[in-house]
Coordinates of C-alpha atoms in Angstrom, one line a residue:
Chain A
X18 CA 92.9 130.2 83.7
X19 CA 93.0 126.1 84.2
X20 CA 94.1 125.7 86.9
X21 CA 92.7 125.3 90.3
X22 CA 92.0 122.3 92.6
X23 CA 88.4 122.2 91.8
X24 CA 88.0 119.7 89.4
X25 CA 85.4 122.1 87.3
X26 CA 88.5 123.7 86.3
X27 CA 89.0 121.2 83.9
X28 CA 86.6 121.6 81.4
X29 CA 86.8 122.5 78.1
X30 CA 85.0 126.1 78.1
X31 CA 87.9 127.1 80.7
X32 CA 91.3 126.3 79.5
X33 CA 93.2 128.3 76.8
X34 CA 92.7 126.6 73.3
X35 CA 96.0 125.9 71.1
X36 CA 94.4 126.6 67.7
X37 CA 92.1 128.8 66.3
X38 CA 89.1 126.5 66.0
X39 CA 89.4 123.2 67.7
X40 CA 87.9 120.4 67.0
X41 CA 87.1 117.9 69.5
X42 CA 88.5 114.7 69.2
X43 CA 87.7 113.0 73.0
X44 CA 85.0 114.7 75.4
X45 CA 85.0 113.2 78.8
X46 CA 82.2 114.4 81.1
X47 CA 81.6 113.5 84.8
X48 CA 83.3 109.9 84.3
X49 CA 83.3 108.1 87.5
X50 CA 84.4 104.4 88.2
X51 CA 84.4 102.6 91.7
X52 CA 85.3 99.1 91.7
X53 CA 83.2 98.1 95.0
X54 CA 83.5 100.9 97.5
X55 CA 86.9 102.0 95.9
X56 CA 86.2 104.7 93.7
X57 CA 89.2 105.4 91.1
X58 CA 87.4 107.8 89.3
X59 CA 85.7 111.0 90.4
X60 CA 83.5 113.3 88.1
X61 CA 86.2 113.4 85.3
X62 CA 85.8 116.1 82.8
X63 CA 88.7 116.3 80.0
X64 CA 88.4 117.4 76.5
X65 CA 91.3 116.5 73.8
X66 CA 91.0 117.9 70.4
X67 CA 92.1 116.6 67.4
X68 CA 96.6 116.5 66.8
X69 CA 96.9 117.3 70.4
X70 CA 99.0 115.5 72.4
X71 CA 97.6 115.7 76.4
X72 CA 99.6 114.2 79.0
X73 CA 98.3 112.2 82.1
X74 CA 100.1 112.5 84.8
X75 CA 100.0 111.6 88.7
X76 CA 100.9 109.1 91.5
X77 CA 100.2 105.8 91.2
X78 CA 96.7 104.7 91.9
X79 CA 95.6 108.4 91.2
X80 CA 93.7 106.6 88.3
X81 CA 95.2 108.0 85.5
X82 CA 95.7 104.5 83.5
X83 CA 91.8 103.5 84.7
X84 CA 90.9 106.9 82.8
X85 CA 93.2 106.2 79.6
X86 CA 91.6 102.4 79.5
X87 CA 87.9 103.6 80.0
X88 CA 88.6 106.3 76.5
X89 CA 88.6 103.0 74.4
X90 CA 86.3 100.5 76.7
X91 CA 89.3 98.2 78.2
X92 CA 87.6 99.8 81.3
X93 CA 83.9 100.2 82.0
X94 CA 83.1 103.6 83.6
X95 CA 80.3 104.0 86.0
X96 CA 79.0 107.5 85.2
X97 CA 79.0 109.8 83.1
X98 CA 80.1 109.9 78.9
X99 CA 83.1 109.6 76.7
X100 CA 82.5 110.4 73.3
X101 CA 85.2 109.6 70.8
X102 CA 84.1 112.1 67.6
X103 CA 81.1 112.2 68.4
X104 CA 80.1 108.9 68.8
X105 CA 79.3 107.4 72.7
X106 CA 81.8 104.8 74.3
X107 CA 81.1 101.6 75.1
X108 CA 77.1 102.4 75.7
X109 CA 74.5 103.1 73.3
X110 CA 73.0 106.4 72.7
X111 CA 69.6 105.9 73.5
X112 CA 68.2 106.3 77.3
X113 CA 68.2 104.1 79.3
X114 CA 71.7 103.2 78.0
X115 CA 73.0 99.8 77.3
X116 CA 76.3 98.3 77.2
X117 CA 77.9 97.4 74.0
X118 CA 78.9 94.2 73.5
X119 CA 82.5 93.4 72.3
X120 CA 81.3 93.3 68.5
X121 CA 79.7 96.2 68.7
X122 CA 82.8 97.8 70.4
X123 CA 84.9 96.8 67.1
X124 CA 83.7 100.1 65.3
X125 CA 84.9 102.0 67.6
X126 CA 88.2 100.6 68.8
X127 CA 89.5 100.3 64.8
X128 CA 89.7 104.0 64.9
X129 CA 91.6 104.3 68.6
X130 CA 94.8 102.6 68.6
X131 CA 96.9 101.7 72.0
X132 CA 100.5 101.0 73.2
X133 CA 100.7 99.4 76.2
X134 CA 103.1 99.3 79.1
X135 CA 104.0 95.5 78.2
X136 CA 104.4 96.5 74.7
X137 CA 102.0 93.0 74.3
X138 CA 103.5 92.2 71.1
X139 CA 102.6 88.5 70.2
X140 CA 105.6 86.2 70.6
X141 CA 104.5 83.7 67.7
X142 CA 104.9 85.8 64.8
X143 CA 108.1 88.4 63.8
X144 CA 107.8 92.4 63.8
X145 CA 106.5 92.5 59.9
X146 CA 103.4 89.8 61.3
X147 CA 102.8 91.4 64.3
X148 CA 102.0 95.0 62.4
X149 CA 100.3 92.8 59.2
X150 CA 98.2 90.8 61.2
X151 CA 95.2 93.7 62.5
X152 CA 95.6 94.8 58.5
X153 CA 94.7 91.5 57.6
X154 CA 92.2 90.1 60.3
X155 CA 90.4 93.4 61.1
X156 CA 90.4 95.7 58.2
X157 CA 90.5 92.5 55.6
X158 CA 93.5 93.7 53.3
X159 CA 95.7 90.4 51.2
X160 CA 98.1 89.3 52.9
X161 CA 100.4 90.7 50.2
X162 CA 99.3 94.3 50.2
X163 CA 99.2 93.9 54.5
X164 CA 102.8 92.8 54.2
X165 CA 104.0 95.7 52.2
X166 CA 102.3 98.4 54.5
X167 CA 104.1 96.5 58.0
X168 CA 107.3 97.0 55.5
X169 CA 106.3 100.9 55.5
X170 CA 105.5 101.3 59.0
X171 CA 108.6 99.8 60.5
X172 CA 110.7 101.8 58.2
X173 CA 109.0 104.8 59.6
X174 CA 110.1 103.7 63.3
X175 CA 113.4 102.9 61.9
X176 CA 113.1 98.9 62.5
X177 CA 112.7 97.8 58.8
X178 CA 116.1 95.3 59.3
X179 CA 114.3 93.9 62.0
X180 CA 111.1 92.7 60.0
X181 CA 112.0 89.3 60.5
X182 CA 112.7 89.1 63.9
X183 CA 110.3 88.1 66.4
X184 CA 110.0 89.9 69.5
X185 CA 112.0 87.5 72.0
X186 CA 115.3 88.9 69.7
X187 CA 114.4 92.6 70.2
X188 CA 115.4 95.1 72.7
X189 CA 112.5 96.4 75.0
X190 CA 112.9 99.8 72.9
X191 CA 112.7 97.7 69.5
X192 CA 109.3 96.2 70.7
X193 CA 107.6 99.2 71.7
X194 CA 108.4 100.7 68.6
X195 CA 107.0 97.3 66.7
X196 CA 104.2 97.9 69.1
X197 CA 103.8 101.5 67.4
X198 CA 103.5 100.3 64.1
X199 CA 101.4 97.9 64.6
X200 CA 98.8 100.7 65.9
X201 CA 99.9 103.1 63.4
X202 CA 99.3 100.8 60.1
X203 CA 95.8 101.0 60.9
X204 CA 95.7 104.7 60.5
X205 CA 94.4 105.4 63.8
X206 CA 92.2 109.0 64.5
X207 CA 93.8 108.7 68.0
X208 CA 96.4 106.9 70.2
X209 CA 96.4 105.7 73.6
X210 CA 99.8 105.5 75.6
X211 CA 99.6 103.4 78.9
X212 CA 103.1 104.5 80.3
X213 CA 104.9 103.4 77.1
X214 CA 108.7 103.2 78.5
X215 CA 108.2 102.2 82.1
X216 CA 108.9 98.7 81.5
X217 CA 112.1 100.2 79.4
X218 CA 115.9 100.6 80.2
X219 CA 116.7 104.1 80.5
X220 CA 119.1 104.1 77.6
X221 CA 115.9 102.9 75.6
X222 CA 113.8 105.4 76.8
X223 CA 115.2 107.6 73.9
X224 CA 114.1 105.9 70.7
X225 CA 110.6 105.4 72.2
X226 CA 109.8 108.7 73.1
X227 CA 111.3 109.7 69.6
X228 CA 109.1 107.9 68.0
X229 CA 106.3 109.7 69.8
X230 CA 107.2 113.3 69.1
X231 CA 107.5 112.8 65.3
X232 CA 104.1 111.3 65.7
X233 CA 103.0 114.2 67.5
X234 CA 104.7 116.2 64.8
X235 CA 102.2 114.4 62.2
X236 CA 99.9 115.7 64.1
X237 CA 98.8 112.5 65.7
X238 CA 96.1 113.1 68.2
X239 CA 97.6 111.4 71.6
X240 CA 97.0 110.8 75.3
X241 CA 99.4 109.7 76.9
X242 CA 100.0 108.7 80.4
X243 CA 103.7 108.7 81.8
X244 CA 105.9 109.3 84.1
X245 CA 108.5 111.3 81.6
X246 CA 107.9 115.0 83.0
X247 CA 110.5 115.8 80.4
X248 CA 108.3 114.4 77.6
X249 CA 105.2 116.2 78.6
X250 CA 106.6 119.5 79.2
X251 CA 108.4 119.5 75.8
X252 CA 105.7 117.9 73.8
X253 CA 102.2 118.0 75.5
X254 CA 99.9 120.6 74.5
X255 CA 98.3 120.3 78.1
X256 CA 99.0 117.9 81.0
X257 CA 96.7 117.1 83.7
X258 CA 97.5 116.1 87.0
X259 CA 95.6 112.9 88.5
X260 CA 95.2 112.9 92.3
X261 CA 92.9 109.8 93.6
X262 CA 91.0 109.9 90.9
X263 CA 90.5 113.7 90.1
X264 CA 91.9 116.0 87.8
X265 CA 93.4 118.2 90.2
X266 CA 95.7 120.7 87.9
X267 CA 94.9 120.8 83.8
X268 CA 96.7 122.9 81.2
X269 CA 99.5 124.0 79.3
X270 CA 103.1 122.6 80.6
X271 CA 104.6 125.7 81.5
X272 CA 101.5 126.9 83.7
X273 CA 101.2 122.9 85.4
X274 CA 104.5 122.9 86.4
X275 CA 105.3 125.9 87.3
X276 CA 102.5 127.9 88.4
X277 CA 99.8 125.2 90.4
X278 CA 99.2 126.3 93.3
X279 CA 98.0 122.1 94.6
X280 CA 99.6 121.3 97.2
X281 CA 99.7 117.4 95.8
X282 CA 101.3 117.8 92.3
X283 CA 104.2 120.4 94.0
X284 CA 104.9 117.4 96.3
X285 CA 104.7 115.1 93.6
X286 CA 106.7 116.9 91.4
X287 CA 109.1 117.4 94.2
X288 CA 109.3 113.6 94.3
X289 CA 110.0 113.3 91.0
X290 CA 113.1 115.9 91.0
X291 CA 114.7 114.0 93.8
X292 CA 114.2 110.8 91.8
X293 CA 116.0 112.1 89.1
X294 CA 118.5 114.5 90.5
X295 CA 122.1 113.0 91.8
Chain B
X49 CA 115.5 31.7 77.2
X50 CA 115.2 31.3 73.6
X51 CA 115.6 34.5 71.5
X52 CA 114.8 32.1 68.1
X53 CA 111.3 32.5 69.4
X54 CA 111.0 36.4 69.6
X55 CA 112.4 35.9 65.8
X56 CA 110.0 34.0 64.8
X57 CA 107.5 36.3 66.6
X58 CA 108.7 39.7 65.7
X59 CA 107.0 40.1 62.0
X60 CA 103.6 39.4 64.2
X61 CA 104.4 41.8 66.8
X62 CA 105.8 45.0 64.8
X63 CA 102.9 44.5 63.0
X64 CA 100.8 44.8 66.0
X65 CA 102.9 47.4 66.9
X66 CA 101.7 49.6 63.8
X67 CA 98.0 49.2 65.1
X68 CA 98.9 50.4 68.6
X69 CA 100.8 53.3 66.8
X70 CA 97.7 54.1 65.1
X71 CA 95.0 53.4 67.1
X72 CA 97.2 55.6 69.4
X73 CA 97.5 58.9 67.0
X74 CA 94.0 58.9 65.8
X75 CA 93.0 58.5 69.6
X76 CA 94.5 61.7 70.2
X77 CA 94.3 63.3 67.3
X78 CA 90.3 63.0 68.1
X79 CA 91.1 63.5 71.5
X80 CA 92.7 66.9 70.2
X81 CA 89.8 68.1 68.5
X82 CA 87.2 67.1 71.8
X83 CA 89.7 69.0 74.5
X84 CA 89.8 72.2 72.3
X85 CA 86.2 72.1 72.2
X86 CA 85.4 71.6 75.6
X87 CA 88.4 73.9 76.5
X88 CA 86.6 76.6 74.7
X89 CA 83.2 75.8 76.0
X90 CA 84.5 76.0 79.7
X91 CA 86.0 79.4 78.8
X92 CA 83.1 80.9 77.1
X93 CA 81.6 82.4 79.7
X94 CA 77.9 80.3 79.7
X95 CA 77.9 78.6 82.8
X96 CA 75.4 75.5 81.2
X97 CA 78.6 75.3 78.7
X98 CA 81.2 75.4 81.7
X99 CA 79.1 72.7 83.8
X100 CA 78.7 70.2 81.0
X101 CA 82.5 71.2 79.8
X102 CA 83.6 70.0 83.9
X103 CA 81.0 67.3 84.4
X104 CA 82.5 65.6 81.2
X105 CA 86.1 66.0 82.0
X106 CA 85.5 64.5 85.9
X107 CA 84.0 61.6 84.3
X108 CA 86.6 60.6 81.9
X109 CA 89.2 61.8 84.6
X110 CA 87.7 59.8 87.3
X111 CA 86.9 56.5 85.7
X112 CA 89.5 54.0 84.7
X113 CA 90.1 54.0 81.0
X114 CA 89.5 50.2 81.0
X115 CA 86.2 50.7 83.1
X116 CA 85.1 53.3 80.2
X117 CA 86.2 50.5 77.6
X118 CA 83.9 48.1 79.1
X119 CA 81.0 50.5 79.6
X120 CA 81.2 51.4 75.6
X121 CA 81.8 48.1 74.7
X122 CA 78.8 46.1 76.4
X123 CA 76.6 49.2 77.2
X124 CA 75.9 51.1 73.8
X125 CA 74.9 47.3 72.4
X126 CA 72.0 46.9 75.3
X127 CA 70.6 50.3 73.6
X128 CA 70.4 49.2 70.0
X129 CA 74.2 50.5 69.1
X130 CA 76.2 47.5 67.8
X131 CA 79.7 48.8 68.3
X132 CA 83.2 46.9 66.1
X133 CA 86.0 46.2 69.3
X134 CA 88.1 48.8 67.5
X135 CA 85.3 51.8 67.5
X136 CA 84.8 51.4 71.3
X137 CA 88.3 51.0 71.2
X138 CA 89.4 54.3 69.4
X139 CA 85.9 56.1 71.1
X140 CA 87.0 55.3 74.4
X141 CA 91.1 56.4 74.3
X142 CA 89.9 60.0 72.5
X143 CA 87.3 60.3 75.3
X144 CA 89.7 60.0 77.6
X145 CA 91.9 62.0 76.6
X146 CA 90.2 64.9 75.5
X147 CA 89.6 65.1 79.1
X148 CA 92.9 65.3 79.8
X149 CA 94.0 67.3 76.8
X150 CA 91.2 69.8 78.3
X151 CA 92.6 70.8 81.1
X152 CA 96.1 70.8 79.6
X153 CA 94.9 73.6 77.4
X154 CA 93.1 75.2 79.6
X155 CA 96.5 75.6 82.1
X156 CA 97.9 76.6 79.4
X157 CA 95.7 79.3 78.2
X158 CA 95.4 81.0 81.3
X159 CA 99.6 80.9 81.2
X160 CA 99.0 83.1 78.1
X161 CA 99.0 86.8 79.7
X162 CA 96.1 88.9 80.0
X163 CA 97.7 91.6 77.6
X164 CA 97.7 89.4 74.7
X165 CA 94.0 89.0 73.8
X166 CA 93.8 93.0 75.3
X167 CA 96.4 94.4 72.6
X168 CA 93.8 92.2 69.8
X169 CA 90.9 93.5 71.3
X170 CA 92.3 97.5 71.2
X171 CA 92.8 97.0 67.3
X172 CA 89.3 95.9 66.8
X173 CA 89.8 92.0 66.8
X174 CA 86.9 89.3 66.5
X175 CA 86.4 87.5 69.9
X176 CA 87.1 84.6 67.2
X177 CA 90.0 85.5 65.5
X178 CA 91.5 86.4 68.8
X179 CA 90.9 82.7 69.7
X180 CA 92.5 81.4 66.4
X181 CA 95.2 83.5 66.1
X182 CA 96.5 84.9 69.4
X183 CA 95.3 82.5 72.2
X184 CA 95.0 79.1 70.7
X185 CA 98.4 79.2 69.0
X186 CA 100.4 80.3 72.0
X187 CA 98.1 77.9 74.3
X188 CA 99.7 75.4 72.1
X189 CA 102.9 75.8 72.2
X190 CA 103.2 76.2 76.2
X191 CA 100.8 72.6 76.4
X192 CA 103.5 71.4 73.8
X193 CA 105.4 69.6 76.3
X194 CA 102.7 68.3 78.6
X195 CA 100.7 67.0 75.1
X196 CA 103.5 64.6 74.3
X197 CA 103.3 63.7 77.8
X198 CA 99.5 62.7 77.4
X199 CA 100.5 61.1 73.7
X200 CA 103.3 58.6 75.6
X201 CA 100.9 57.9 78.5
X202 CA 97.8 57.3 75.8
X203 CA 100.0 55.2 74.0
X204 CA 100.8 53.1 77.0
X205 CA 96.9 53.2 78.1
X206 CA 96.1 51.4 74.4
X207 CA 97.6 48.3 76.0
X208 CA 93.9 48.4 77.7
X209 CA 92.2 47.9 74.6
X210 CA 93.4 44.4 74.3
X211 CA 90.3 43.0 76.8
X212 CA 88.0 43.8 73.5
X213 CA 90.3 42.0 71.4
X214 CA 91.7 44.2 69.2
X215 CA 94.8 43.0 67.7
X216 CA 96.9 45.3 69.1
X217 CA 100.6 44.8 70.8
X218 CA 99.3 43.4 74.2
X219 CA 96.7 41.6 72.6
X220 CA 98.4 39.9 69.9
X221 CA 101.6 38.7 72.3
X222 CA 99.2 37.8 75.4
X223 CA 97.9 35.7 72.1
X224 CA 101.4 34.6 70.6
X225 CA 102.5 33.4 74.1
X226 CA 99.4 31.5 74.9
X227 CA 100.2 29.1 71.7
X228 CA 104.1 29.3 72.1
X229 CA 104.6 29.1 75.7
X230 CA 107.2 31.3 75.8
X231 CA 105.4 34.5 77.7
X232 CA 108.7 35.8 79.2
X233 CA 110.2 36.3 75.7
X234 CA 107.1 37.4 74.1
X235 CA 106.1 40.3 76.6
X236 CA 109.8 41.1 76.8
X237 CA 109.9 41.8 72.9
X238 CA 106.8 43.4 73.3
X239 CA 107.7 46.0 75.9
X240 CA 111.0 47.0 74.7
X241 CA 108.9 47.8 71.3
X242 CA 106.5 50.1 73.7
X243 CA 110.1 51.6 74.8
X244 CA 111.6 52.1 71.4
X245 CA 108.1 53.7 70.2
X246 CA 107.7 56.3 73.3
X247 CA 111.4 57.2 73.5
X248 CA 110.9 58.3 69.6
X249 CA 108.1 60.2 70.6
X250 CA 109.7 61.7 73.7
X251 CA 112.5 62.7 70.9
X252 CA 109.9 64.2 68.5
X253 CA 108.5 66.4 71.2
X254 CA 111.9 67.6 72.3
X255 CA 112.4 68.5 68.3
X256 CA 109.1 70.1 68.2
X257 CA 110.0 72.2 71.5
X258 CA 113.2 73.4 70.3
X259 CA 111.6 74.4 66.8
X260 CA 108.7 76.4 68.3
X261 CA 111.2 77.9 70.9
X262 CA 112.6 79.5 68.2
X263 CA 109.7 82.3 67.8

């Protein structure tokens, strides 16, 4: 049973596992953050194992982007350990522990790609440089060969006419998706989402999220924090709930949404039907 | 007036002309290469780097260009450096400017949005390559218009110059008129040749604009 409102619900012995024998891609244990006397982050305990897709949800300022950011060091946590297969993030493993510099973080954050809310696509060079350039600059591949593969990846989010273009002449929707294979080309082990189509349209939401499920389908392991409950009840493997800085309800869709008992995530989910309902 | 005399003087003073023009571009072309550097070395993060990086640029800020001229030009001699009128001439303009060019990029750096460098960083990007590829180049283009600003005002700055006697457009009519007698027709020539060459730069930068606006 996963959920309850203590936040030892959430680990990983406790929920039902999806596959026979998972393997554990990202183990979060007792993560806490406090920026001054603000804490964002409180004893955070999350597993995601490898081609799931887990779902972050909440209000805002429950923390859930602060959590996403601190999985691949954009955000230093305070307490506690991520581990990304294995291997300790941002600090090193020896006791006491010390922080990782930027170059040492590069290791690391090849492996664990992320799409941001801004989609941050650079405005200076077109779809096809945007998605070559990381081939080129971090994982040293010829210009020619990078060029090819950024042909490859925008075909597979259906923008290979737009190779050319640079990202002041695509729709929102078109960027995101540049922004996806510009992650994918570097054959990420797992993928960050930090609320992909909030800065979209709604008629763009669509093509974004489409994108995502066939990744998902590949078996891409994801997190993904958004505000599309549609999404992560038809596609997450387990959601958690974020409420000021906790995980207050983790685990499969059906049982989040429909059977917490929390107080907080009924209200917010409440919120969100009256949002959405006219 | 007696426009026969600006004939006769013209072949004298476009050729002064040319040396402004290129005492001018190789002032900031220099001055280019000193305001990146001390950009960068303000940003780094050291704070010895960041002090010398702002004690630097509220000296050349601060003191009058032709003040700095004279300091170089009489100064460096009294310690053992013999200095040509036109090396003072050329140190002092890029010195200046970098100081200027500087904090143009630096403006224009921090116009650059956080998530840019962030997006380099998540795929693994050198601290580095993020400079040369992602901030630098987009710095650039948003200081495009405020650079050709600096390049005009430089250009009118070189004028300065003239009080080491270098043979530039100042010097060379403030030199002409002296012989001719004619000063009014001289420095008329000579400023409408200033004009000519900083409205063609005004309409290179407008060119340049347009082209990079494309991306």
């Amino acid at each position: 049973m996963a959920i309850t409102e203590s936040p030892a619900a959430a680990t990983a012995t406790q929920r039902s596992a999806p596959a026979a024998e998972p393997t554990p891609m990202v183990t979060i244990r007792g993560v806490s953050k406090a920026y001054g006397p603000n804490v964002v982050l409180r004893d955070i305990d999350l597993t995601v194992n490898k081609s799931e897709v887990v779902c972050l949800i909440g209000p805002s300022g429950s923390g859930k982007s602060t959590l996403l950011r601190c999985i691949n060091f954009l955000e230093v946590y305070d307490r506690g350990e991520i581990r990304i297969e294995g291997q300790l993030v941002g600090y090193s493993d020896t006791t006491p522990r010390r922080r990782l510099s930027n170059a040492q973080l590069r290791g690391l954050r090849r492996n664990v790609g992320m799409v941001f809310q801004q989609f941050n696509l650079w405005p200076h060079m077109t779809a096809l440089e945007n998605v070559a350039e990381a081939l080129v600059q971090v994982r040293g591949m010829d210009k020619g060969a990078a060029a090819d593969r950024a042909r490859q990846m925008l075909a597979r989010v259906g923008l290979a006419d737009k190779a050319d273009s640079y990202p002041s002449r695509l729709s929102g929707g078109q960027q995101q998706r540049v922004a996806i294979a510009r992650v994918i080309a570097m054959e990420p082990h797992l993928m960050l989402f930090d609320e992909p189509t909030s800065a979209l349209d709604p008629e763009l939401v669509g093509e974004v999220l489409q994108v995502m499920r066939d990744l998902a389908a590949d078996g891409m392991t994801m997190v993904v924090v958004t505000h599309e409950m549609g999404f992560a009840a038809n596609v997450a493997d387990r959601v958690a709930f974020l409420d000021r800085g906790r995980i207050a309800a983790f685990g499969p869709p059906r049982e989040v949404f429909h059977e917490s008992p929390d107080p907080r995530l009924t209200q917010f989910l409440q919120t969100y039907h009256e949002r959405n309902s006219f | 007036m007696k426009f026969s005399v600006i004939v006769d003087a013209l072949p004298h003073l476009l050729g002064a002309a040319v040396t402004t023009i290129w005492i001018s571009l190789l002032g900031v072309m220099l001055g280019q290469v000193i305001g990146v550097l001390v950009c960068v070395a303000r940003q780094s993060g050291r704070r010895s780097l960041d002090v010398a990086g702002g004690v630097y640029v509220s000296f050349f800020r601060g003191v009058p260009l032709l003040i700095q001229l004279l300091l170089i030009y009489y100064m460096l001699p009294l310690i053992g450096i013999d200095v040509p009128p036109l090396v003072a001439a050329i140190g002092a303009l890029s010195l200046a400017s970098g100081a200027y060019v500087s904090e143009i990029y630096r403006g224009s750096l921090n116009a650059v949005p956080h998530g840019q460098s962030e997006a380099a960083l998540a795929l693994g990007f050198s601290a580095p390559t993020i400079w040369k590829r992602i901030l630098l180049p987009q710095a650039f283009r948003i200081s495009v218009p405020a650079l050709v600003n600096e390049l005009i005002l430089l250009l009118k700055a070189s004028s300065l110059i003239s009080v080491v006697g270098v043979a530039e457009l100042t010097r060379t009519s403030q030199t002409i008129s002296a012989s001719n007698f004619r000063p009014l027709e001289i420095y008329l020539a000579a400023g409408v040749i200033y004009l000519a060459i900083n409205s063609a730069l005004a309409l290179f930068g407008a060119l340049v604009e347009r082209r990079l606006a494309q991306g």
